[in-house]
Amino acid sequence: MPTNEALAHIPHLPTTPVVGHTLDFLRDPLGLHLRSIETFGPVYKVNVIGQWRVTLGAADALEFILGDTDHLFSSYHGWDVLHRLFPGGLMLRDFDDHRRHRRIMQAAFRKNALDAYRDEMQRAFDQLVEDLPEGRRFRFYPAIKEMTLKMGASVFMGLPLDDPRTDRLNAAFAAEVAASIAPIRVPLPLTAMGRGVKARTYLRETFRDMIKARRENGGNDFFSQMCHAVDDDGTSWTADEILDHFNFLMMAAHDTTASSLAKVIWALGAYPEWQDRVRAEIDALPDGPLDDEALASLDVTNRVFREALRLLAPVPFIPRRAERAFEYEGTSVPAGTWVSAIPALVMTSPEYWTEPERFDPDRFSPNRAEDRSHKYAWAPFGGGAHKCIGLHFATIQVKLFLAALLRRYRVEIENPMSETWAQVPIPKPKSGLPLRLVARA
């Protein structure tokens, strides 16, 4: 790690003794970075939890860091806060090792596998949506987290929707996420990290018990696909590699899906004219199960989803660590420096978007195509070698959920503009997003 002197030439906002910018970051992370960019331009540093991180702003910086054509930036070392809980996950691998593991995982996202997941998700969402409260106010975010865990247990693990293990699985994933951002990094008793490590042990034991049966009997669920996945050379994973990948994937898919669905539902409640357009599009679908052609026809729905992700990036900050010294915009950065890319700021920058604070899904229409103003203007799924491997799965999932929900209900939110959102580690509504589902006539 470079010394303070080695980074002294990189500017920063005033710091508070001992804590640096930590309190500012916890209060308003995007605000801290916006003030830094306005003051210093695209290259500056912030100090969070005693660690300096150099930030490179703008879409060109996203392309430089995430595209990483020169293999400068380590994702493994960048995500150091996840090492104890998610070692071996795809996001925590670099370069040739990452490429090898990604090729194997890609087998679980091939079309025949996605078709099986799609059919199972439809059955699951149809049943789960019926269980949502009707006509009374409830908090959508915790409800959708529970629903996506049950759906994930079905699609990813092949468990029945009413399997009693899902409650404990949900608690274990929540404990891992809480531990990943806990200030105490040692797994002491009664600490978040201690609970997170204990949860990881439980999850690995649960998954390990499933491997032999899935390798012998197979199945259409994601875990079975991972147990049988091989790359073009016939290379597969060891049992421990399956456990590491699946633990990370379940956590990431569970939290980001709940966050994304909360953002879309908030948008439909906040802008009822768009809810009407999405519902009309869904009503025009043929009866029965939806195939790829039907989902592809949901153009307005897709634009609403893309706009919701633009305004609230699923992963606002993407950390890396420099493997070698480099220069950017005339500023030299030493080897070992933690470097941050910020898709959330690029996706709300007036440099790439007209009236960027306004909810306007038509900005993604072919005649405007503002997302094409730069290769990385719209990057909610990251980019480069580490671009989210499940982005098509996530899009299918959101469309299926909206079809199941809006065929039955109208979403009403009393005061949507008063909702505030926590930004890290993954955006979520601070109030839980209270709303009401009203049965359609």
Tab-separated table of C-alpha atoms in Angstrom:
chain	number	residue	atom	x	y	z
A	1	MET	CA	0.000	0.000	0.000
A	2	PRO	CA	1.510	3.409	-0.923
A	3	THR	CA	2.383	5.863	1.826
A	4	ASN	CA	0.535	9.125	2.414
A	5	GLU	CA	3.554	10.913	0.967
A	6	ALA	CA	3.295	8.907	-2.257
A	7	LEU	CA	-0.290	10.150	-2.675
A	8	ALA	CA	0.302	13.688	-1.412
A	9	HIS	CA	0.091	15.207	-4.917
A	10	ILE	CA	-3.527	13.997	-5.361
A	11	PRO	CA	-6.040	16.536	-3.981
A	12	HIS	CA	-8.830	15.910	-1.494
A	13	LEU	CA	-11.517	17.739	0.457
A	14	PRO	CA	-10.771	18.672	4.078
A	15	THR	CA	-10.798	15.699	6.430
A	16	THR	CA	-11.938	15.193	10.015
A	17	PRO	CA	-9.182	14.014	12.383
A	18	VAL	CA	-9.031	10.238	12.845
A	19	VAL	CA	-12.116	9.433	10.700
A	20	GLY	CA	-11.119	11.273	7.514
A	21	HIS	CA	-14.129	11.412	5.168
A	22	THR	CA	-15.841	8.377	6.717
A	23	LEU	CA	-18.749	10.239	8.320
A	24	ASP	CA	-19.330	12.298	5.173
A	25	PHE	CA	-19.318	9.105	3.130
A	26	LEU	CA	-21.812	7.361	5.414
A	27	ARG	CA	-24.129	10.399	5.409
A	28	ASP	CA	-24.042	11.101	1.675
A	29	PRO	CA	-21.531	9.054	-0.354
A	30	LEU	CA	-22.491	10.468	-3.755
A	31	GLY	CA	-22.563	13.999	-2.385
A	32	LEU	CA	-19.010	13.618	-1.100
A	33	HIS	CA	-17.809	12.570	-4.547
A	34	LEU	CA	-19.800	15.245	-6.352
A	35	ARG	CA	-18.232	17.966	-4.188
A	36	SER	CA	-14.806	16.481	-4.873
A	37	ILE	CA	-15.350	16.457	-8.629
A	38	GLU	CA	-16.680	20.024	-8.600
A	39	THR	CA	-13.625	21.151	-6.635
A	40	PHE	CA	-10.803	19.147	-8.216
A	41	GLY	CA	-12.048	17.634	-11.450
A	42	PRO	CA	-11.969	13.934	-12.362
A	43	VAL	CA	-8.960	12.874	-10.231
A	44	TYR	CA	-9.020	13.143	-6.429
A	45	LYS	CA	-8.876	10.983	-3.318
A	46	VAL	CA	-11.066	10.279	-0.314
A	47	ASN	CA	-10.212	8.738	3.046
A	48	VAL	CA	-12.747	6.197	4.322
A	49	ILE	CA	-12.123	3.978	7.365
A	50	GLY	CA	-8.481	5.069	7.455
A	51	GLN	CA	-7.774	4.192	3.829
A	52	TRP	CA	-7.079	6.560	0.945
A	53	ARG	CA	-8.850	5.719	-2.289
A	54	VAL	CA	-8.099	7.542	-5.507
A	55	THR	CA	-11.205	8.171	-7.587
A	56	LEU	CA	-11.266	8.650	-11.332
A	57	GLY	CA	-14.480	10.344	-12.463
A	58	ALA	CA	-16.321	10.448	-15.811
A	59	ALA	CA	-17.230	7.753	-18.319
A	60	ASP	CA	-13.717	7.640	-19.786
A	61	ALA	CA	-12.474	6.631	-16.341
A	62	LEU	CA	-15.065	3.845	-16.133
A	63	GLU	CA	-13.819	2.527	-19.448
A	64	PHE	CA	-10.192	2.821	-18.313
A	65	ILE	CA	-10.749	0.998	-15.013
A	66	LEU	CA	-13.409	-1.550	-15.950
A	67	GLY	CA	-12.223	-2.180	-19.506
A	68	ASP	CA	-8.699	-2.629	-18.092
A	69	THR	CA	-7.067	-3.615	-21.361
A	70	ASP	CA	-3.618	-3.543	-19.727
A	71	HIS	CA	-4.537	-5.683	-16.696
A	72	LEU	CA	-3.720	-2.845	-14.308
A	73	PHE	CA	-6.515	-3.286	-11.808
A	74	SER	CA	-7.229	-6.137	-9.411
A	75	SER	CA	-10.839	-6.818	-8.490
A	76	TYR	CA	-9.725	-9.308	-5.838
A	77	HIS	CA	-7.644	-6.737	-3.958
A	78	GLY	CA	-10.217	-4.008	-4.599
A	79	TRP	CA	-12.986	-5.964	-2.870
A	80	ASP	CA	-10.812	-6.643	0.185
A	81	VAL	CA	-13.810	-6.230	2.519
A	82	LEU	CA	-15.318	-9.422	1.067
A	83	HIS	CA	-12.298	-11.710	1.421
A	84	ARG	CA	-13.306	-13.383	4.667
A	85	LEU	CA	-16.913	-13.993	3.647
A	86	PHE	CA	-16.812	-14.655	-0.098
A	87	PRO	CA	-13.360	-15.971	-1.040
A	88	GLY	CA	-13.328	-17.609	-4.424
A	89	GLY	CA	-16.415	-15.815	-5.775
A	90	LEU	CA	-16.228	-14.868	-9.449
A	91	MET	CA	-15.953	-11.145	-8.678
A	92	LEU	CA	-12.951	-11.848	-6.438
A	93	ARG	CA	-10.838	-13.388	-9.180
A	94	ASP	CA	-8.519	-11.687	-11.643
A	95	PHE	CA	-7.243	-11.998	-15.178
A	96	ASP	CA	-6.577	-15.558	-16.460
A	97	ASP	CA	-7.982	-17.183	-13.310
A	98	HIS	CA	-11.152	-15.103	-13.605
A	99	ARG	CA	-11.476	-15.888	-17.304
A	100	ARG	CA	-11.213	-19.631	-16.669
A	101	HIS	CA	-13.886	-19.622	-13.968
A	102	ARG	CA	-16.175	-17.332	-15.949
A	103	ARG	CA	-16.060	-19.688	-18.938
A	104	ILE	CA	-17.280	-22.528	-16.736
A	105	MET	CA	-20.025	-20.425	-15.123
A	106	GLN	CA	-21.197	-19.260	-18.538
A	107	ALA	CA	-22.534	-22.786	-19.093
A	108	ALA	CA	-25.156	-22.111	-16.403
A	109	PHE	CA	-26.391	-19.070	-18.382
A	110	ARG	CA	-26.726	-20.656	-21.820
A	111	LYS	CA	-30.072	-20.382	-23.566
A	112	ASN	CA	-31.411	-23.818	-22.649
A	113	ALA	CA	-30.611	-23.119	-18.998
A	114	LEU	CA	-32.149	-19.620	-19.136
A	115	ASP	CA	-35.299	-21.080	-20.686
A	116	ALA	CA	-35.638	-23.504	-17.764
A	117	TYR	CA	-35.069	-20.701	-15.230
A	118	ARG	CA	-37.631	-18.520	-17.030
A	119	ASP	CA	-40.322	-21.177	-16.862
A	120	GLU	CA	-39.665	-21.876	-13.188
A	121	MET	CA	-39.602	-18.151	-12.339
A	122	GLN	CA	-43.012	-17.675	-13.940
A	123	ARG	CA	-44.520	-20.426	-11.820
A	124	ALA	CA	-42.842	-19.061	-8.703
A	125	PHE	CA	-43.837	-15.423	-9.262
A	126	ASP	CA	-47.440	-16.324	-10.088
A	127	GLN	CA	-47.713	-18.090	-6.757
A	128	LEU	CA	-45.712	-15.595	-4.695
A	129	VAL	CA	-47.505	-12.510	-6.015
A	130	GLU	CA	-50.814	-14.028	-4.882
A	131	ASP	CA	-49.424	-14.082	-1.329
A	132	LEU	CA	-48.691	-10.330	-1.241
A	133	PRO	CA	-51.036	-8.217	0.926
A	134	GLU	CA	-53.916	-6.743	-1.062
A	135	GLY	CA	-55.593	-3.427	-0.322
A	136	ARG	CA	-53.575	-2.558	2.774
A	137	ARG	CA	-50.349	-0.681	3.281
A	138	PHE	CA	-47.194	-2.755	3.695
A	139	ARG	CA	-43.449	-2.287	3.289
A	140	PHE	CA	-42.504	-3.521	-0.144
A	141	TYR	CA	-38.729	-3.823	0.287
A	142	PRO	CA	-38.644	-6.438	3.057
A	143	ALA	CA	-41.500	-8.253	1.308
A	144	ILE	CA	-39.635	-8.396	-2.001
A	145	LYS	CA	-36.435	-9.522	-0.265
A	146	GLU	CA	-38.340	-12.444	1.221
A	147	MET	CA	-40.003	-13.161	-2.110
A	148	THR	CA	-36.767	-13.085	-4.123
A	149	LEU	CA	-35.127	-15.402	-1.605
A	150	LYS	CA	-37.976	-17.901	-1.960
A	151	MET	CA	-37.876	-17.548	-5.726
A	152	GLY	CA	-34.093	-17.883	-5.684
A	153	ALA	CA	-34.270	-20.972	-3.498
A	154	SER	CA	-36.600	-22.452	-6.102
A	155	VAL	CA	-34.788	-21.409	-9.279
A	156	PHE	CA	-31.227	-21.459	-7.967
A	157	MET	CA	-31.465	-24.389	-5.564
A	158	GLY	CA	-34.498	-26.386	-6.675
A	159	LEU	CA	-36.218	-26.082	-3.284
A	160	PRO	CA	-40.018	-25.874	-2.916
A	161	LEU	CA	-41.357	-22.343	-2.386
A	162	ASP	CA	-42.638	-23.282	1.062
A	163	ASP	CA	-39.435	-25.035	2.143
A	164	PRO	CA	-38.839	-24.116	5.819
A	165	ARG	CA	-35.108	-23.743	5.143
A	166	THR	CA	-35.654	-20.516	3.188
A	167	ASP	CA	-36.116	-18.427	6.352
A	168	ARG	CA	-32.779	-19.571	7.735
A	169	LEU	CA	-31.117	-19.130	4.345
A	170	ASN	CA	-32.476	-15.581	4.163
A	171	ALA	CA	-31.137	-14.785	7.635
A	172	ALA	CA	-27.746	-16.243	6.716
A	173	PHE	CA	-27.423	-14.182	3.532
A	174	ALA	CA	-28.465	-11.055	5.458
A	175	ALA	CA	-25.807	-11.785	8.086
A	176	GLU	CA	-23.118	-12.114	5.412
A	177	VAL	CA	-24.085	-8.800	3.811
A	178	ALA	CA	-24.146	-7.009	7.188
A	179	ALA	CA	-20.722	-8.429	8.028
A	180	SER	CA	-19.251	-7.285	4.717
A	181	ILE	CA	-19.570	-3.617	5.742
A	182	ALA	CA	-19.031	-4.027	9.495
A	183	PRO	CA	-16.273	-1.799	10.977
A	184	ILE	CA	-14.932	-4.668	13.135
A	185	ARG	CA	-13.223	-6.996	10.676
A	186	VAL	CA	-12.411	-9.799	13.145
A	187	PRO	CA	-15.070	-12.507	13.747
A	188	LEU	CA	-15.417	-11.924	17.466
A	189	PRO	CA	-18.469	-13.264	19.353
A	190	LEU	CA	-21.564	-11.010	19.233
A	191	THR	CA	-20.127	-8.940	16.331
A	192	ALA	CA	-21.570	-8.622	12.830
A	193	MET	CA	-18.445	-10.264	11.434
A	194	GLY	CA	-18.768	-13.145	13.883
A	195	ARG	CA	-22.383	-13.694	12.796
A	196	GLY	CA	-21.399	-13.401	9.146
A	197	VAL	CA	-18.653	-16.018	9.367
A	198	LYS	CA	-20.995	-18.360	11.228
A	199	ALA	CA	-23.614	-17.820	8.499
A	200	ARG	CA	-21.054	-18.585	5.805
A	201	THR	CA	-20.220	-21.888	7.498
A	202	TYR	CA	-23.913	-22.834	7.630
A	203	LEU	CA	-24.457	-21.964	3.967
A	204	ARG	CA	-21.429	-23.912	2.794
A	205	GLU	CA	-22.509	-26.970	4.788
A	206	THR	CA	-26.025	-26.714	3.351
A	207	PHE	CA	-24.734	-26.454	-0.219
A	208	ARG	CA	-22.112	-29.174	0.262
A	209	ASP	CA	-24.814	-31.666	1.247
A	210	MET	CA	-26.491	-31.014	-2.119
A	211	ILE	CA	-23.532	-31.515	-4.459
A	212	LYS	CA	-23.393	-35.309	-4.656
A	213	ALA	CA	-27.126	-35.707	-5.325
A	214	ARG	CA	-27.113	-32.981	-7.998
A	215	ARG	CA	-24.095	-34.484	-9.744
A	216	GLU	CA	-25.767	-37.874	-9.792
A	217	ASN	CA	-29.319	-36.829	-10.670
A	218	GLY	CA	-29.037	-33.363	-12.206
A	219	GLY	CA	-31.890	-30.881	-12.427
A	220	ASN	CA	-32.981	-27.630	-14.064
A	221	ASP	CA	-32.073	-25.402	-11.114
A	222	PHE	CA	-28.969	-23.235	-11.177
A	223	PHE	CA	-27.091	-25.227	-8.538
A	224	SER	CA	-27.476	-28.408	-10.601
A	225	GLN	CA	-26.211	-26.552	-13.652
A	226	MET	CA	-23.147	-25.409	-11.698
A	227	CYS	CA	-22.455	-28.949	-10.507
A	228	HIS	CA	-22.358	-30.123	-14.132
A	229	ALA	CA	-20.905	-26.991	-15.769
A	230	VAL	CA	-17.790	-27.407	-17.910
A	231	ASP	CA	-15.986	-25.091	-20.294
A	232	ASP	CA	-15.200	-25.892	-23.922
A	233	ASP	CA	-12.213	-27.960	-22.797
A	234	GLY	CA	-14.321	-30.084	-20.443
A	235	THR	CA	-12.951	-28.432	-17.280
A	236	SER	CA	-15.328	-28.376	-14.302
A	237	TRP	CA	-15.193	-27.061	-10.727
A	238	THR	CA	-14.173	-28.786	-7.533
A	239	ALA	CA	-16.718	-29.050	-4.729
A	240	ASP	CA	-15.072	-26.163	-2.844
A	241	GLU	CA	-15.127	-23.983	-5.957
A	242	ILE	CA	-18.846	-24.691	-6.403
A	243	LEU	CA	-19.471	-23.685	-2.786
A	244	ASP	CA	-17.522	-20.440	-3.115
A	245	HIS	CA	-19.176	-19.436	-6.375
A	246	PHE	CA	-22.688	-20.353	-5.317
A	247	ASN	CA	-22.468	-18.619	-1.941
A	248	PHE	CA	-21.355	-15.386	-3.584
A	249	LEU	CA	-23.818	-15.667	-6.465
A	250	MET	CA	-26.819	-16.252	-4.203
A	251	MET	CA	-25.928	-13.258	-2.046
A	252	ALA	CA	-25.312	-10.964	-5.009
A	253	ALA	CA	-28.400	-12.041	-6.956
A	254	HIS	CA	-30.651	-11.884	-3.904
A	255	ASP	CA	-29.700	-8.359	-2.823
A	256	THR	CA	-29.330	-6.716	-6.231
A	257	THR	CA	-32.634	-8.173	-7.465
A	258	ALA	CA	-34.536	-6.919	-4.427
A	259	SER	CA	-32.923	-3.493	-4.824
A	260	SER	CA	-33.709	-3.315	-8.558
A	261	LEU	CA	-37.333	-4.383	-8.128
A	262	ALA	CA	-37.803	-1.835	-5.341
A	263	LYS	CA	-36.513	0.914	-7.645
A	264	VAL	CA	-38.820	-0.119	-10.494
A	265	ILE	CA	-41.882	-0.367	-8.258
A	266	TRP	CA	-41.069	3.008	-6.702
A	267	ALA	CA	-40.892	4.506	-10.206
A	268	LEU	CA	-44.261	3.003	-11.191
A	269	GLY	CA	-45.838	4.445	-8.043
A	270	ALA	CA	-44.150	7.813	-8.461
A	271	TYR	CA	-45.028	8.145	-12.144
A	272	PRO	CA	-48.456	6.529	-12.653
A	273	GLU	CA	-48.529	7.499	-16.319
A	274	TRP	CA	-45.611	5.130	-16.849
A	275	GLN	CA	-47.351	2.465	-14.816
A	276	ASP	CA	-50.287	2.792	-17.200
A	277	ARG	CA	-48.001	2.366	-20.213
A	278	VAL	CA	-46.261	-0.673	-18.750
A	279	ARG	CA	-49.576	-2.266	-17.769
A	280	ALA	CA	-51.026	-1.688	-21.245
A	281	GLU	CA	-48.004	-3.360	-22.769
A	282	ILE	CA	-48.324	-6.338	-20.415
A	283	ASP	CA	-52.069	-6.601	-21.058
A	284	ALA	CA	-51.304	-6.960	-24.774
A	285	LEU	CA	-49.280	-10.114	-24.153
A	286	PRO	CA	-50.814	-13.470	-25.087
A	287	ASP	CA	-52.370	-15.567	-22.356
A	288	GLY	CA	-50.303	-18.300	-20.805
A	289	PRO	CA	-46.559	-18.633	-20.150
A	290	LEU	CA	-44.315	-15.943	-21.628
A	291	ASP	CA	-41.582	-17.005	-24.016
A	292	ASP	CA	-38.541	-15.047	-25.239
A	293	GLU	CA	-40.536	-13.372	-28.010
A	294	ALA	CA	-43.179	-12.127	-25.571
A	295	LEU	CA	-40.569	-10.785	-23.154
A	296	ALA	CA	-38.669	-9.086	-25.973
A	297	SER	CA	-41.861	-7.222	-26.937
A	298	LEU	CA	-41.932	-5.434	-23.566
A	299	ASP	CA	-40.092	-2.385	-24.852
A	300	VAL	CA	-41.657	0.210	-22.530
A	301	THR	CA	-41.115	-2.081	-19.550
A	302	ASN	CA	-37.478	-2.472	-20.513
A	303	ARG	CA	-37.004	1.304	-20.771
A	304	VAL	CA	-38.569	1.850	-17.353
A	305	PHE	CA	-36.240	-0.772	-15.892
A	306	ARG	CA	-33.187	0.802	-17.534
A	307	GLU	CA	-34.142	4.264	-16.313
A	308	ALA	CA	-34.661	3.027	-12.756
A	309	LEU	CA	-31.187	1.461	-12.800
A	310	ARG	CA	-29.727	4.656	-14.217
A	311	LEU	CA	-31.087	6.760	-11.375
A	312	LEU	CA	-30.133	4.243	-8.676
A	313	ALA	CA	-27.157	2.155	-9.731
A	314	PRO	CA	-27.210	-1.385	-8.266
A	315	VAL	CA	-23.511	-1.039	-7.358
A	316	PRO	CA	-22.777	2.703	-7.073
A	317	PHE	CA	-19.060	2.265	-6.345
A	318	ILE	CA	-16.719	-0.313	-7.903
A	319	PRO	CA	-13.355	-0.707	-6.141
A	320	ARG	CA	-10.103	-1.897	-7.648
A	321	ARG	CA	-6.446	-1.924	-6.583
A	322	ALA	CA	-3.629	-0.916	-8.930
A	323	GLU	CA	-1.244	-3.787	-9.661
A	324	ARG	CA	1.269	-1.383	-11.212
A	325	ALA	CA	1.861	2.372	-11.246
A	326	PHE	CA	-0.066	4.229	-13.932
A	327	GLU	CA	-0.901	7.723	-15.140
A	328	TYR	CA	-4.364	9.143	-15.762
A	329	GLU	CA	-5.194	12.652	-16.965
A	330	GLY	CA	-1.600	13.692	-16.221
A	331	THR	CA	-1.706	12.383	-12.628
A	332	SER	CA	0.630	9.586	-11.592
A	333	VAL	CA	-0.823	6.914	-9.301
A	334	PRO	CA	1.561	4.498	-7.525
A	335	ALA	CA	1.256	0.715	-7.480
A	336	GLY	CA	-0.861	-0.666	-4.659
A	337	THR	CA	-3.299	2.262	-4.629
A	338	TRP	CA	-6.995	1.540	-4.091
A	339	VAL	CA	-8.891	3.042	-7.005
A	340	SER	CA	-12.639	3.676	-7.296
A	341	ALA	CA	-14.926	3.868	-10.313
A	342	ILE	CA	-18.375	5.414	-9.763
A	343	PRO	CA	-21.048	4.341	-12.269
A	344	ALA	CA	-23.715	6.123	-10.192
A	345	LEU	CA	-22.234	9.551	-10.936
A	346	VAL	CA	-21.652	8.866	-14.631
A	347	MET	CA	-25.255	7.704	-15.041
A	348	THR	CA	-26.582	10.959	-13.563
A	349	SER	CA	-24.138	13.341	-15.242
A	350	PRO	CA	-25.425	16.127	-17.538
A	351	GLU	CA	-22.395	15.429	-19.727
A	352	TYR	CA	-24.153	12.306	-21.007
A	353	TRP	CA	-27.839	12.750	-20.113
A	354	THR	CA	-30.383	15.533	-20.673
A	355	GLU	CA	-32.005	16.631	-17.408
A	356	PRO	CA	-30.353	13.676	-15.661
A	357	GLU	CA	-32.331	14.019	-12.409
A	358	ARG	CA	-35.645	13.594	-14.248
A	359	PHE	CA	-37.300	10.175	-14.624
A	360	ASP	CA	-37.535	9.821	-18.392
A	361	PRO	CA	-37.470	6.279	-19.814
A	362	ASP	CA	-37.891	7.665	-23.335
A	363	ARG	CA	-34.240	8.717	-23.204
A	364	PHE	CA	-33.562	5.055	-24.102
A	365	SER	CA	-35.796	5.144	-27.181
A	366	PRO	CA	-34.059	4.638	-30.562
A	367	ASN	CA	-34.576	8.239	-31.656
A	368	ARG	CA	-32.775	9.587	-28.547
A	369	ALA	CA	-30.492	6.753	-27.394
A	370	GLU	CA	-28.779	8.818	-24.714
A	371	ASP	CA	-27.258	5.630	-23.326
A	372	ARG	CA	-25.097	5.537	-26.468
A	373	SER	CA	-23.529	8.940	-25.787
A	374	HIS	CA	-20.572	6.980	-24.416
A	375	LYS	CA	-19.791	3.270	-24.208
A	376	TYR	CA	-19.944	3.542	-20.406
A	377	ALA	CA	-22.649	6.205	-20.042
A	378	TRP	CA	-25.057	3.482	-18.856
A	379	ALA	CA	-23.162	0.858	-16.871
A	380	PRO	CA	-25.346	-0.507	-14.044
A	381	PHE	CA	-23.924	-3.985	-14.661
A	382	GLY	CA	-20.301	-2.849	-14.759
A	383	GLY	CA	-18.193	-3.556	-17.804
A	384	GLY	CA	-15.180	-5.288	-19.215
A	385	ALA	CA	-14.166	-8.769	-18.115
A	386	HIS	CA	-16.150	-8.434	-14.873
A	387	LYS	CA	-19.424	-7.257	-16.436
A	388	CYS	CA	-22.283	-8.923	-14.563
A	389	ILE	CA	-22.659	-12.431	-15.942
A	390	GLY	CA	-26.329	-12.527	-14.922
A	391	LEU	CA	-27.548	-9.325	-16.586
A	392	HIS	CA	-29.869	-11.133	-19.031
A	393	PHE	CA	-31.191	-13.311	-16.229
A	394	ALA	CA	-31.899	-10.171	-14.155
A	395	THR	CA	-33.802	-8.515	-17.023
A	396	ILE	CA	-35.931	-11.620	-17.543
A	397	GLN	CA	-36.629	-11.773	-13.821
A	398	VAL	CA	-37.803	-8.165	-13.585
A	399	LYS	CA	-40.082	-8.480	-16.614
A	400	LEU	CA	-41.653	-11.681	-15.306
A	401	PHE	CA	-42.271	-10.148	-11.891
A	402	LEU	CA	-43.891	-7.042	-13.360
A	403	ALA	CA	-46.085	-9.164	-15.622
A	404	ALA	CA	-47.258	-11.254	-12.654
A	405	LEU	CA	-47.838	-8.186	-10.463
A	406	LEU	CA	-49.458	-5.735	-12.870
A	407	ARG	CA	-51.841	-8.287	-14.333
A	408	ARG	CA	-53.413	-8.413	-10.860
A	409	TYR	CA	-52.732	-5.088	-9.129
A	410	ARG	CA	-52.169	-1.391	-9.398
A	411	VAL	CA	-49.315	0.050	-7.314
A	412	GLU	CA	-50.168	3.081	-5.157
A	413	ILE	CA	-47.582	5.009	-3.128
A	414	GLU	CA	-48.899	7.885	-1.027
A	415	ASN	CA	-45.865	10.162	-1.090
A	416	PRO	CA	-43.174	8.604	-3.297
A	417	MET	CA	-41.041	11.744	-3.556
A	418	SER	CA	-40.411	11.666	0.189
A	419	GLU	CA	-38.655	8.290	-0.084
A	420	THR	CA	-34.926	8.428	0.595
A	421	TRP	CA	-32.447	5.759	-0.406
A	422	ALA	CA	-29.407	4.348	1.316
A	423	GLN	CA	-26.647	4.076	-1.295
A	424	VAL	CA	-24.195	1.563	0.153
A	425	PRO	CA	-23.464	-1.246	-0.052
A	426	ILE	CA	-26.521	-1.691	-2.324
A	427	PRO	CA	-29.281	0.942	-2.708
A	428	LYS	CA	-32.409	0.363	-0.665
A	429	PRO	CA	-35.341	2.537	0.484
A	430	LYS	CA	-34.765	3.705	4.034
A	431	SER	CA	-38.464	3.490	4.931
A	432	GLY	CA	-38.870	0.058	3.343
A	433	LEU	CA	-41.037	1.615	0.581
A	434	PRO	CA	-44.569	1.488	2.060
A	435	LEU	CA	-47.222	1.072	-0.621
A	436	ARG	CA	-50.611	-0.432	-1.369
A	437	LEU	CA	-51.572	-2.987	-4.000
A	438	VAL	CA	-55.074	-2.386	-5.326
A	439	ALA	CA	-56.783	-5.229	-7.197
A	440	ARG	CA	-57.601	-4.363	-10.786
A	441	ALA	CA	-61.248	-4.246	-11.735
